[in-house]
JSON list of C-alpha atoms in Angstrom, two decimals:
[
{"chain": "A", "resi": 1, "resn": "UNK", "atom": "CA", "xyz": [39.50, -102.72, -40.29]},
{"chain": "A", "resi": 2, "resn": "UNK", "atom": "CA", "xyz": [41.89, -105.35, -40.37]},
{"chain": "A", "resi": 3, "resn": "UNK", "atom": "CA", "xyz": [43.99, -107.09, -37.74]},
{"chain": "A", "resi": 4, "resn": "UNK", "atom": "CA", "xyz": [46.56, -109.67, -37.36]},
{"chain": "A", "resi": 5, "resn": "UNK", "atom": "CA", "xyz": [47.01, -112.27, -34.46]},
{"chain": "A", "resi": 6, "resn": "UNK", "atom": "CA", "xyz": [50.37, -114.09, -33.97]},
{"chain": "A", "resi": 7, "resn": "UNK", "atom": "CA", "xyz": [49.35, -116.76, -31.22]},
{"chain": "A", "resi": 8, "resn": "UNK", "atom": "CA", "xyz": [53.35, -118.01, -30.33]},
{"chain": "A", "resi": 9, "resn": "UNK", "atom": "CA", "xyz": [55.39, -115.11, -28.87]},
{"chain": "A", "resi": 10, "resn": "UNK", "atom": "CA", "xyz": [58.51, -117.17, -28.99]},
{"chain": "A", "resi": 11, "resn": "UNK", "atom": "CA", "xyz": [59.49, -120.44, -30.43]},
{"chain": "A", "resi": 12, "resn": "UNK", "atom": "CA", "xyz": [62.72, -122.62, -30.00]},
{"chain": "A", "resi": 13, "resn": "UNK", "atom": "CA", "xyz": [63.86, -125.42, -32.61]},
{"chain": "A", "resi": 14, "resn": "UNK", "atom": "CA", "xyz": [66.89, -127.37, -33.22]},
{"chain": "A", "resi": 15, "resn": "UNK", "atom": "CA", "xyz": [69.08, -126.42, -36.07]},
{"chain": "A", "resi": 16, "resn": "UNK", "atom": "CA", "xyz": [68.31, -128.12, -38.77]},
{"chain": "A", "resi": 17, "resn": "UNK", "atom": "CA", "xyz": [64.74, -129.05, -37.62]},
{"chain": "A", "resi": 18, "resn": "UNK", "atom": "CA", "xyz": [61.40, -127.93, -39.42]},
{"chain": "A", "resi": 19, "resn": "UNK", "atom": "CA", "xyz": [59.76, -124.46, -38.32]},
{"chain": "A", "resi": 20, "resn": "UNK", "atom": "CA", "xyz": [56.11, -123.34, -38.67]},
{"chain": "A", "resi": 21, "resn": "UNK", "atom": "CA", "xyz": [55.17, -119.83, -37.52]},
{"chain": "A", "resi": 22, "resn": "UNK", "atom": "CA", "xyz": [51.38, -119.02, -37.21]},
{"chain": "A", "resi": 23, "resn": "UNK", "atom": "CA", "xyz": [49.92, -116.23, -38.58]},
{"chain": "A", "resi": 24, "resn": "UNK", "atom": "CA", "xyz": [45.94, -115.68, -38.36]},
{"chain": "A", "resi": 25, "resn": "UNK", "atom": "CA", "xyz": [44.07, -112.21, -39.92]},
{"chain": "A", "resi": 26, "resn": "UNK", "atom": "CA", "xyz": [40.63, -110.88, -40.13]},
{"chain": "A", "resi": 27, "resn": "UNK", "atom": "CA", "xyz": [39.57, -108.90, -42.86]},
{"chain": "A", "resi": 28, "resn": "UNK", "atom": "CA", "xyz": [36.42, -108.60, -44.97]},
{"chain": "A", "resi": 29, "resn": "UNK", "atom": "CA", "xyz": [37.78, -109.98, -48.36]},
{"chain": "A", "resi": 30, "resn": "UNK", "atom": "CA", "xyz": [41.15, -111.30, -49.19]},
{"chain": "A", "resi": 31, "resn": "UNK", "atom": "CA", "xyz": [44.02, -109.05, -48.12]},
{"chain": "A", "resi": 32, "resn": "UNK", "atom": "CA", "xyz": [47.25, -108.61, -48.92]},
{"chain": "A", "resi": 33, "resn": "UNK", "atom": "CA", "xyz": [49.59, -110.96, -46.81]},
{"chain": "A", "resi": 34, "resn": "UNK", "atom": "CA", "xyz": [53.27, -110.50, -46.06]},
{"chain": "A", "resi": 35, "resn": "UNK", "atom": "CA", "xyz": [55.88, -111.89, -43.75]},
{"chain": "A", "resi": 36, "resn": "UNK", "atom": "CA", "xyz": [58.95, -109.82, -42.77]},
{"chain": "A", "resi": 37, "resn": "UNK", "atom": "CA", "xyz": [61.90, -110.74, -40.62]},
{"chain": "A", "resi": 38, "resn": "UNK", "atom": "CA", "xyz": [63.63, -108.29, -38.14]},
{"chain": "A", "resi": 39, "resn": "UNK", "atom": "CA", "xyz": [67.45, -109.81, -37.44]},
{"chain": "A", "resi": 40, "resn": "UNK", "atom": "CA", "xyz": [69.24, -108.41, -34.65]},
{"chain": "A", "resi": 41, "resn": "UNK", "atom": "CA", "xyz": [70.86, -104.91, -35.26]},
{"chain": "A", "resi": 42, "resn": "UNK", "atom": "CA", "xyz": [69.10, -104.97, -38.88]},
{"chain": "A", "resi": 43, "resn": "UNK", "atom": "CA", "xyz": [66.23, -103.50, -40.34]},
{"chain": "A", "resi": 44, "resn": "UNK", "atom": "CA", "xyz": [62.69, -105.05, -41.24]},
{"chain": "A", "resi": 45, "resn": "UNK", "atom": "CA", "xyz": [62.99, -107.22, -44.49]},
{"chain": "A", "resi": 46, "resn": "UNK", "atom": "CA", "xyz": [60.45, -108.55, -46.59]},
{"chain": "A", "resi": 47, "resn": "UNK", "atom": "CA", "xyz": [60.65, -112.41, -46.67]},
{"chain": "A", "resi": 48, "resn": "UNK", "atom": "CA", "xyz": [57.38, -113.27, -48.98]},
{"chain": "A", "resi": 49, "resn": "UNK", "atom": "CA", "xyz": [54.03, -112.00, -49.74]},
{"chain": "A", "resi": 50, "resn": "UNK", "atom": "CA", "xyz": [50.90, -113.05, -51.19]},
{"chain": "A", "resi": 51, "resn": "UNK", "atom": "CA", "xyz": [48.43, -110.96, -53.32]},
{"chain": "A", "resi": 52, "resn": "UNK", "atom": "CA", "xyz": [46.40, -113.58, -55.33]},
{"chain": "A", "resi": 53, "resn": "UNK", "atom": "CA", "xyz": [46.60, -116.92, -57.39]},
{"chain": "A", "resi": 54, "resn": "UNK", "atom": "CA", "xyz": [48.84, -119.71, -56.11]},
{"chain": "A", "resi": 55, "resn": "UNK", "atom": "CA", "xyz": [48.16, -119.99, -52.34]},
{"chain": "A", "resi": 56, "resn": "UNK", "atom": "CA", "xyz": [51.42, -121.76, -51.56]},
{"chain": "A", "resi": 57, "resn": "UNK", "atom": "CA", "xyz": [53.85, -118.58, -51.95]},
{"chain": "A", "resi": 58, "resn": "UNK", "atom": "CA", "xyz": [57.85, -119.22, -51.67]},
{"chain": "A", "resi": 59, "resn": "UNK", "atom": "CA", "xyz": [60.40, -116.45, -50.65]},
{"chain": "A", "resi": 60, "resn": "UNK", "atom": "CA", "xyz": [63.75, -115.51, -49.75]},
{"chain": "A", "resi": 61, "resn": "UNK", "atom": "CA", "xyz": [66.02, -117.65, -47.56]},
{"chain": "A", "resi": 62, "resn": "UNK", "atom": "CA", "xyz": [64.21, -121.00, -48.00]},
{"chain": "A", "resi": 63, "resn": "UNK", "atom": "CA", "xyz": [60.89, -119.58, -46.58]},
{"chain": "A", "resi": 64, "resn": "UNK", "atom": "CA", "xyz": [57.43, -120.32, -47.82]},
{"chain": "A", "resi": 65, "resn": "UNK", "atom": "CA", "xyz": [53.83, -119.48, -46.58]},
{"chain": "A", "resi": 66, "resn": "UNK", "atom": "CA", "xyz": [50.15, -120.88, -47.52]},
{"chain": "A", "resi": 67, "resn": "UNK", "atom": "CA", "xyz": [47.24, -118.81, -47.64]},
{"chain": "A", "resi": 68, "resn": "UNK", "atom": "CA", "xyz": [43.98, -120.44, -46.33]},
{"chain": "A", "resi": 69, "resn": "UNK", "atom": "CA", "xyz": [41.46, -118.76, -46.95]},
{"chain": "A", "resi": 70, "resn": "UNK", "atom": "CA", "xyz": [39.07, -121.14, -44.74]},
{"chain": "A", "resi": 71, "resn": "UNK", "atom": "CA", "xyz": [41.49, -120.56, -41.63]},
{"chain": "A", "resi": 72, "resn": "UNK", "atom": "CA", "xyz": [42.06, -117.10, -42.41]},
{"chain": "A", "resi": 73, "resn": "UNK", "atom": "CA", "xyz": [45.53, -118.18, -41.94]},
{"chain": "A", "resi": 74, "resn": "UNK", "atom": "CA", "xyz": [49.25, -117.43, -43.22]},
{"chain": "A", "resi": 75, "resn": "UNK", "atom": "CA", "xyz": [51.52, -119.77, -41.65]},
{"chain": "A", "resi": 76, "resn": "UNK", "atom": "CA", "xyz": [55.10, -119.52, -42.65]},
{"chain": "A", "resi": 77, "resn": "UNK", "atom": "CA", "xyz": [57.29, -122.74, -42.71]},
{"chain": "A", "resi": 78, "resn": "UNK", "atom": "CA", "xyz": [60.78, -123.70, -43.61]},
{"chain": "A", "resi": 79, "resn": "UNK", "atom": "CA", "xyz": [62.25, -127.31, -43.73]},
{"chain": "A", "resi": 80, "resn": "UNK", "atom": "CA", "xyz": [65.41, -126.97, -42.10]},
{"chain": "A", "resi": 81, "resn": "UNK", "atom": "CA", "xyz": [66.16, -124.20, -39.85]},
{"chain": "A", "resi": 82, "resn": "UNK", "atom": "CA", "xyz": [69.77, -122.43, -39.84]},
{"chain": "A", "resi": 83, "resn": "UNK", "atom": "CA", "xyz": [71.25, -120.47, -36.79]},
{"chain": "A", "resi": 84, "resn": "UNK", "atom": "CA", "xyz": [71.16, -117.57, -38.82]},
{"chain": "A", "resi": 85, "resn": "UNK", "atom": "CA", "xyz": [67.43, -117.80, -39.14]},
{"chain": "A", "resi": 86, "resn": "UNK", "atom": "CA", "xyz": [67.18, -116.59, -35.33]},
{"chain": "A", "resi": 87, "resn": "UNK", "atom": "CA", "xyz": [65.17, -113.59, -35.57]},
{"chain": "A", "resi": 88, "resn": "UNK", "atom": "CA", "xyz": [61.92, -111.73, -34.73]},
{"chain": "A", "resi": 89, "resn": "UNK", "atom": "CA", "xyz": [59.23, -112.76, -37.70]},
{"chain": "A", "resi": 90, "resn": "UNK", "atom": "CA", "xyz": [56.16, -110.46, -38.26]},
{"chain": "A", "resi": 91, "resn": "UNK", "atom": "CA", "xyz": [53.02, -111.00, -40.32]},
{"chain": "A", "resi": 92, "resn": "UNK", "atom": "CA", "xyz": [51.50, -108.26, -41.82]},
{"chain": "A", "resi": 93, "resn": "UNK", "atom": "CA", "xyz": [48.40, -107.39, -43.49]},
{"chain": "A", "resi": 94, "resn": "UNK", "atom": "CA", "xyz": [47.29, -104.81, -45.84]},
{"chain": "A", "resi": 95, "resn": "UNK", "atom": "CA", "xyz": [43.88, -103.98, -47.35]},
{"chain": "A", "resi": 96, "resn": "UNK", "atom": "CA", "xyz": [43.30, -104.06, -50.70]},
{"chain": "A", "resi": 97, "resn": "UNK", "atom": "CA", "xyz": [41.89, -100.84, -51.23]},
{"chain": "A", "resi": 98, "resn": "UNK", "atom": "CA", "xyz": [44.16, -98.62, -49.33]},
{"chain": "A", "resi": 99, "resn": "UNK", "atom": "CA", "xyz": [47.05, -100.68, -48.71]},
{"chain": "A", "resi": 100, "resn": "UNK", "atom": "CA", "xyz": [47.36, -99.87, -45.34]},
{"chain": "A", "resi": 101, "resn": "UNK", "atom": "CA", "xyz": [49.32, -102.36, -43.61]},
{"chain": "A", "resi": 102, "resn": "UNK", "atom": "CA", "xyz": [48.84, -103.67, -40.18]},
{"chain": "A", "resi": 103, "resn": "UNK", "atom": "CA", "xyz": [51.74, -105.96, -38.44]},
{"chain": "A", "resi": 104, "resn": "UNK", "atom": "CA", "xyz": [51.06, -108.68, -35.77]},
{"chain": "A", "resi": 105, "resn": "UNK", "atom": "CA", "xyz": [52.80, -108.72, -32.29]},
{"chain": "A", "resi": 106, "resn": "UNK", "atom": "CA", "xyz": [55.79, -110.92, -33.73]},
{"chain": "A", "resi": 107, "resn": "UNK", "atom": "CA", "xyz": [56.94, -114.31, -32.92]},
{"chain": "A", "resi": 108, "resn": "UNK", "atom": "CA", "xyz": [60.72, -114.33, -31.84]},
{"chain": "A", "resi": 109, "resn": "UNK", "atom": "CA", "xyz": [62.67, -117.60, -33.00]},
{"chain": "A", "resi": 110, "resn": "UNK", "atom": "CA", "xyz": [65.37, -119.30, -30.97]},
{"chain": "A", "resi": 111, "resn": "UNK", "atom": "CA", "xyz": [67.71, -121.62, -32.79]},
{"chain": "A", "resi": 112, "resn": "UNK", "atom": "CA", "xyz": [69.44, -124.25, -30.62]},
{"chain": "A", "resi": 113, "resn": "UNK", "atom": "CA", "xyz": [72.63, -126.20, -31.65]},
{"chain": "B", "resi": 1, "resn": "UNK", "atom": "CA", "xyz": [68.30, -91.75, -51.92]},
{"chain": "B", "resi": 2, "resn": "UNK", "atom": "CA", "xyz": [68.43, -95.50, -52.01]},
{"chain": "B", "resi": 3, "resn": "UNK", "atom": "CA", "xyz": [66.65, -96.21, -49.14]},
{"chain": "B", "resi": 4, "resn": "UNK", "atom": "CA", "xyz": [64.35, -94.68, -46.62]},
{"chain": "B", "resi": 5, "resn": "UNK", "atom": "CA", "xyz": [66.08, -92.23, -44.24]},
{"chain": "B", "resi": 6, "resn": "UNK", "atom": "CA", "xyz": [65.52, -91.20, -40.56]},
{"chain": "B", "resi": 7, "resn": "UNK", "atom": "CA", "xyz": [66.99, -88.87, -38.22]},
{"chain": "B", "resi": 8, "resn": "UNK", "atom": "CA", "xyz": [68.10, -88.83, -35.75]},
{"chain": "B", "resi": 9, "resn": "UNK", "atom": "CA", "xyz": [69.03, -92.43, -35.03]},
{"chain": "B", "resi": 10, "resn": "UNK", "atom": "CA", "xyz": [69.04, -91.91, -31.79]},
{"chain": "B", "resi": 11, "resn": "UNK", "atom": "CA", "xyz": [67.57, -88.91, -29.34]},
{"chain": "B", "resi": 12, "resn": "UNK", "atom": "CA", "xyz": [67.73, -88.38, -25.86]},
{"chain": "B", "resi": 13, "resn": "UNK", "atom": "CA", "xyz": [65.34, -85.82, -24.30]},
{"chain": "B", "resi": 14, "resn": "UNK", "atom": "CA", "xyz": [63.83, -85.28, -20.60]},
{"chain": "B", "resi": 15, "resn": "UNK", "atom": "CA", "xyz": [60.36, -85.67, -20.07]},
{"chain": "B", "resi": 16, "resn": "UNK", "atom": "CA", "xyz": [58.06, -82.93, -20.84]},
{"chain": "B", "resi": 17, "resn": "UNK", "atom": "CA", "xyz": [60.19, -81.61, -23.83]},
{"chain": "B", "resi": 18, "resn": "UNK", "atom": "CA", "xyz": [58.98, -81.83, -27.45]},
{"chain": "B", "resi": 19, "resn": "UNK", "atom": "CA", "xyz": [60.72, -83.97, -30.04]},
{"chain": "B", "resi": 20, "resn": "UNK", "atom": "CA", "xyz": [60.50, -83.88, -34.04]},
{"chain": "B", "resi": 21, "resn": "UNK", "atom": "CA", "xyz": [61.56, -87.42, -35.68]},
{"chain": "B", "resi": 22, "resn": "UNK", "atom": "CA", "xyz": [62.13, -86.78, -39.81]},
{"chain": "B", "resi": 23, "resn": "UNK", "atom": "CA", "xyz": [61.70, -89.74, -42.41]},
{"chain": "B", "resi": 24, "resn": "UNK", "atom": "CA", "xyz": [62.75, -89.10, -46.06]},
{"chain": "B", "resi": 25, "resn": "UNK", "atom": "CA", "xyz": [61.44, -91.71, -48.22]},
{"chain": "B", "resi": 26, "resn": "UNK", "atom": "CA", "xyz": [62.29, -93.63, -51.17]},
{"chain": "B", "resi": 27, "resn": "UNK", "atom": "CA", "xyz": [61.79, -90.92, -54.10]},
{"chain": "B", "resi": 28, "resn": "UNK", "atom": "CA", "xyz": [58.16, -91.74, -55.72]},
{"chain": "B", "resi": 29, "resn": "UNK", "atom": "CA", "xyz": [56.68, -93.73, -53.43]},
{"chain": "B", "resi": 30, "resn": "UNK", "atom": "CA", "xyz": [53.38, -92.43, -52.70]},
{"chain": "B", "resi": 31, "resn": "UNK", "atom": "CA", "xyz": [52.90, -94.16, -49.44]},
{"chain": "B", "resi": 32, "resn": "UNK", "atom": "CA", "xyz": [54.19, -93.37, -45.93]},
{"chain": "B", "resi": 33, "resn": "UNK", "atom": "CA", "xyz": [53.75, -94.94, -42.73]},
{"chain": "B", "resi": 34, "resn": "UNK", "atom": "CA", "xyz": [54.87, -94.19, -38.80]},
{"chain": "B", "resi": 35, "resn": "UNK", "atom": "CA", "xyz": [55.07, -97.35, -36.54]},
{"chain": "B", "resi": 36, "resn": "UNK", "atom": "CA", "xyz": [56.02, -97.51, -33.05]},
{"chain": "B", "resi": 37, "resn": "UNK", "atom": "CA", "xyz": [58.24, -100.56, -31.68]},
{"chain": "B", "resi": 38, "resn": "UNK", "atom": "CA", "xyz": [58.54, -100.79, -27.85]},
{"chain": "B", "resi": 39, "resn": "UNK", "atom": "CA", "xyz": [61.51, -102.81, -26.54]},
{"chain": "B", "resi": 40, "resn": "UNK", "atom": "CA", "xyz": [60.68, -106.50, -27.32]},
{"chain": "B", "resi": 41, "resn": "UNK", "atom": "CA", "xyz": [57.13, -105.30, -28.74]},
{"chain": "B", "resi": 42, "resn": "UNK", "atom": "CA", "xyz": [55.62, -105.76, -32.18]},
{"chain": "B", "resi": 43, "resn": "UNK", "atom": "CA", "xyz": [55.43, -102.90, -34.77]},
{"chain": "B", "resi": 44, "resn": "UNK", "atom": "CA", "xyz": [52.31, -100.55, -33.57]},
{"chain": "B", "resi": 45, "resn": "UNK", "atom": "CA", "xyz": [50.70, -98.68, -36.45]},
{"chain": "B", "resi": 46, "resn": "UNK", "atom": "CA", "xyz": [50.65, -94.74, -35.72]},
{"chain": "B", "resi": 47, "resn": "UNK", "atom": "CA", "xyz": [49.90, -93.11, -38.63]},
{"chain": "B", "resi": 48, "resn": "UNK", "atom": "CA", "xyz": [49.59, -93.45, -42.57]},
{"chain": "B", "resi": 49, "resn": "UNK", "atom": "CA", "xyz": [50.10, -91.10, -45.41]},
{"chain": "B", "resi": 50, "resn": "UNK", "atom": "CA", "xyz": [48.83, -91.86, -48.93]},
{"chain": "B", "resi": 51, "resn": "UNK", "atom": "CA", "xyz": [49.32, -88.99, -51.84]},
{"chain": "B", "resi": 52, "resn": "UNK", "atom": "CA", "xyz": [46.92, -86.21, -51.22]},
{"chain": "B", "resi": 53, "resn": "UNK", "atom": "CA", "xyz": [44.60, -88.33, -49.44]},
{"chain": "B", "resi": 54, "resn": "UNK", "atom": "CA", "xyz": [43.91, -87.33, -45.86]},
{"chain": "B", "resi": 55, "resn": "UNK", "atom": "CA", "xyz": [46.15, -89.33, -43.35]},
{"chain": "B", "resi": 56, "resn": "UNK", "atom": "CA", "xyz": [44.92, -92.00, -41.73]},
{"chain": "B", "resi": 57, "resn": "UNK", "atom": "CA", "xyz": [45.59, -90.88, -38.08]},
{"chain": "B", "resi": 58, "resn": "UNK", "atom": "CA", "xyz": [43.91, -93.87, -36.19]},
{"chain": "B", "resi": 59, "resn": "UNK", "atom": "CA", "xyz": [46.99, -95.18, -34.50]},
{"chain": "B", "resi": 60, "resn": "UNK", "atom": "CA", "xyz": [48.18, -92.12, -32.82]},
{"chain": "B", "resi": 61, "resn": "UNK", "atom": "CA", "xyz": [48.08, -92.85, -28.97]},
{"chain": "B", "resi": 62, "resn": "UNK", "atom": "CA", "xyz": [47.66, -89.47, -27.93]},
{"chain": "B", "resi": 63, "resn": "UNK", "atom": "CA", "xyz": [46.98, -85.91, -29.03]},
{"chain": "B", "resi": 64, "resn": "UNK", "atom": "CA", "xyz": [50.59, -85.22, -28.22]},
{"chain": "B", "resi": 65, "resn": "UNK", "atom": "CA", "xyz": [51.53, -87.20, -31.55]},
{"chain": "B", "resi": 66, "resn": "UNK", "atom": "CA", "xyz": [50.96, -85.69, -34.85]},
{"chain": "B", "resi": 67, "resn": "UNK", "atom": "CA", "xyz": [52.76, -86.10, -37.98]},
{"chain": "B", "resi": 68, "resn": "UNK", "atom": "CA", "xyz": [52.87, -84.39, -41.16]},
{"chain": "B", "resi": 69, "resn": "UNK", "atom": "CA", "xyz": [54.16, -84.79, -44.75]},
{"chain": "B", "resi": 70, "resn": "UNK", "atom": "CA", "xyz": [54.96, -82.56, -47.43]},
{"chain": "B", "resi": 71, "resn": "UNK", "atom": "CA", "xyz": [53.56, -83.83, -50.73]},
{"chain": "B", "resi": 72, "resn": "UNK", "atom": "CA", "xyz": [54.82, -87.14, -51.51]},
{"chain": "B", "resi": 73, "resn": "UNK", "atom": "CA", "xyz": [58.16, -86.37, -49.76]},
{"chain": "B", "resi": 74, "resn": "UNK", "atom": "CA", "xyz": [59.40, -85.65, -46.62]},
{"chain": "B", "resi": 75, "resn": "UNK", "atom": "CA", "xyz": [57.41, -86.45, -42.89]},
{"chain": "B", "resi": 76, "resn": "UNK", "atom": "CA", "xyz": [57.89, -85.30, -39.39]},
{"chain": "B", "resi": 77, "resn": "UNK", "atom": "CA", "xyz": [56.55, -87.11, -36.41]},
{"chain": "B", "resi": 78, "resn": "UNK", "atom": "CA", "xyz": [56.18, -84.95, -33.62]},
{"chain": "B", "resi": 79, "resn": "UNK", "atom": "CA", "xyz": [55.73, -85.70, -29.96]},
{"chain": "B", "resi": 80, "resn": "UNK", "atom": "CA", "xyz": [54.79, -82.89, -27.69]},
{"chain": "B", "resi": 81, "resn": "UNK", "atom": "CA", "xyz": [55.51, -82.94, -23.80]},
{"chain": "B", "resi": 82, "resn": "UNK", "atom": "CA", "xyz": [57.13, -86.41, -23.98]},
{"chain": "B", "resi": 83, "resn": "UNK", "atom": "CA", "xyz": [56.69, -89.22, -21.30]},
{"chain": "B", "resi": 84, "resn": "UNK", "atom": "CA", "xyz": [58.80, -92.04, -20.75]},
{"chain": "B", "resi": 85, "resn": "UNK", "atom": "CA", "xyz": [56.16, -94.48, -22.34]},
{"chain": "B", "resi": 86, "resn": "UNK", "atom": "CA", "xyz": [56.97, -92.79, -25.46]},
{"chain": "B", "resi": 87, "resn": "UNK", "atom": "CA", "xyz": [60.08, -94.30, -25.18]},
{"chain": "B", "resi": 88, "resn": "UNK", "atom": "CA", "xyz": [60.69, -96.61, -27.99]},
{"chain": "B", "resi": 89, "resn": "UNK", "atom": "CA", "xyz": [62.12, -96.88, -31.86]},
{"chain": "B", "resi": 90, "resn": "UNK", "atom": "CA", "xyz": [59.96, -95.02, -34.15]},
{"chain": "B", "resi": 91, "resn": "UNK", "atom": "CA", "xyz": [60.09, -96.49, -37.68]},
{"chain": "B", "resi": 92, "resn": "UNK", "atom": "CA", "xyz": [59.20, -94.97, -40.96]},
{"chain": "B", "resi": 93, "resn": "UNK", "atom": "CA", "xyz": [58.26, -96.75, -43.94]},
{"chain": "B", "resi": 94, "resn": "UNK", "atom": "CA", "xyz": [57.62, -96.18, -47.58]},
{"chain": "B", "resi": 95, "resn": "UNK", "atom": "CA", "xyz": [55.77, -98.06, -50.04]},
{"chain": "B", "resi": 96, "resn": "UNK", "atom": "CA", "xyz": [55.27, -97.68, -54.10]},
{"chain": "B", "resi": 97, "resn": "UNK", "atom": "CA", "xyz": [51.40, -98.44, -53.57]},
{"chain": "B", "resi": 98, "resn": "UNK", "atom": "CA", "xyz": [51.83, -101.14, -56.54]},
{"chain": "B", "resi": 99, "resn": "UNK", "atom": "CA", "xyz": [49.22, -103.71, -56.87]},
{"chain": "B", "resi": 100, "resn": "UNK", "atom": "CA", "xyz": [51.47, -105.60, -58.21]},
{"chain": "B", "resi": 101, "resn": "UNK", "atom": "CA", "xyz": [54.82, -105.26, -56.16]},
{"chain": "B", "resi": 102, "resn": "UNK", "atom": "CA", "xyz": [53.55, -103.80, -53.02]},
{"chain": "B", "resi": 103, "resn": "UNK", "atom": "CA", "xyz": [55.85, -104.13, -50.11]},
{"chain": "B", "resi": 104, "resn": "UNK", "atom": "CA", "xyz": [57.33, -101.79, -47.57]},
{"chain": "B", "resi": 105, "resn": "UNK", "atom": "CA", "xyz": [60.73, -100.28, -47.30]},
{"chain": "B", "resi": 106, "resn": "UNK", "atom": "CA", "xyz": [61.87, -99.63, -43.87]},
{"chain": "B", "resi": 107, "resn": "UNK", "atom": "CA", "xyz": [64.11, -97.02, -42.57]},
{"chain": "B", "resi": 108, "resn": "UNK", "atom": "CA", "xyz": [66.71, -97.89, -39.40]},
{"chain": "B", "resi": 109, "resn": "UNK", "atom": "CA", "xyz": [64.50, -95.98, -37.35]},
{"chain": "B", "resi": 110, "resn": "UNK", "atom": "CA", "xyz": [64.62, -93.56, -34.43]},
{"chain": "B", "resi": 111, "resn": "UNK", "atom": "CA", "xyz": [65.69, -94.55, -30.93]},
{"chain": "B", "resi": 112, "resn": "UNK", "atom": "CA", "xyz": [63.91, -92.46, -28.42]},
{"chain": "B", "resi": 113, "resn": "UNK", "atom": "CA", "xyz": [64.79, -92.39, -24.85]},
{"chain": "B", "resi": 114, "resn": "UNK", "atom": "CA", "xyz": [62.94, -90.00, -22.72]},
{"chain": "B", "resi": 115, "resn": "UNK", "atom": "CA", "xyz": [64.29, -89.71, -18.87]}
]
């Protein structure tokens, strides 16, 4: 069975600064990898996903993530954070057989002016 | 409908009562999930339905929890003899199970409060 670890419970960055949210997974093969965002009072929205091919994937709102097989990681990055990016970010892993998707505990992003 | 619909949006119940939560997935989506999100916590996997296969119930926390799905349509999550620790948002998601475009579409959730 797959599992996901997001080591940082919360992160605070200044507006305009760069951001990296960490995600490590455990799975026997190359999994499907996702990042979802949950903004206050809103539902979960897909930011980006990786299935195969180019290990650097681009998503919405200027986010990108890089799949590193050797590190079992799928870290989320953004070069310049906006105040509206303050939200909860969830990394998720889907198995390539049945597509069962498991989420990490989430990282809450705070953005300071 | 256009999205995943969950009802009720809010449910307040007394400890020991049974509750039933409903999820209408997106038409044509073969996969359906239930997750639980306690206040300030992540998404806890509960159960996964995929077509006519036996559901994956590995996340159900106790035998007080059960879920059913009729074909590839509506699902209900039932919690019997509710406890205060059951208070949480219960999220339903569906997906097309498409190898080329897989992603989960979430409902707005049911906020369950057990007094």
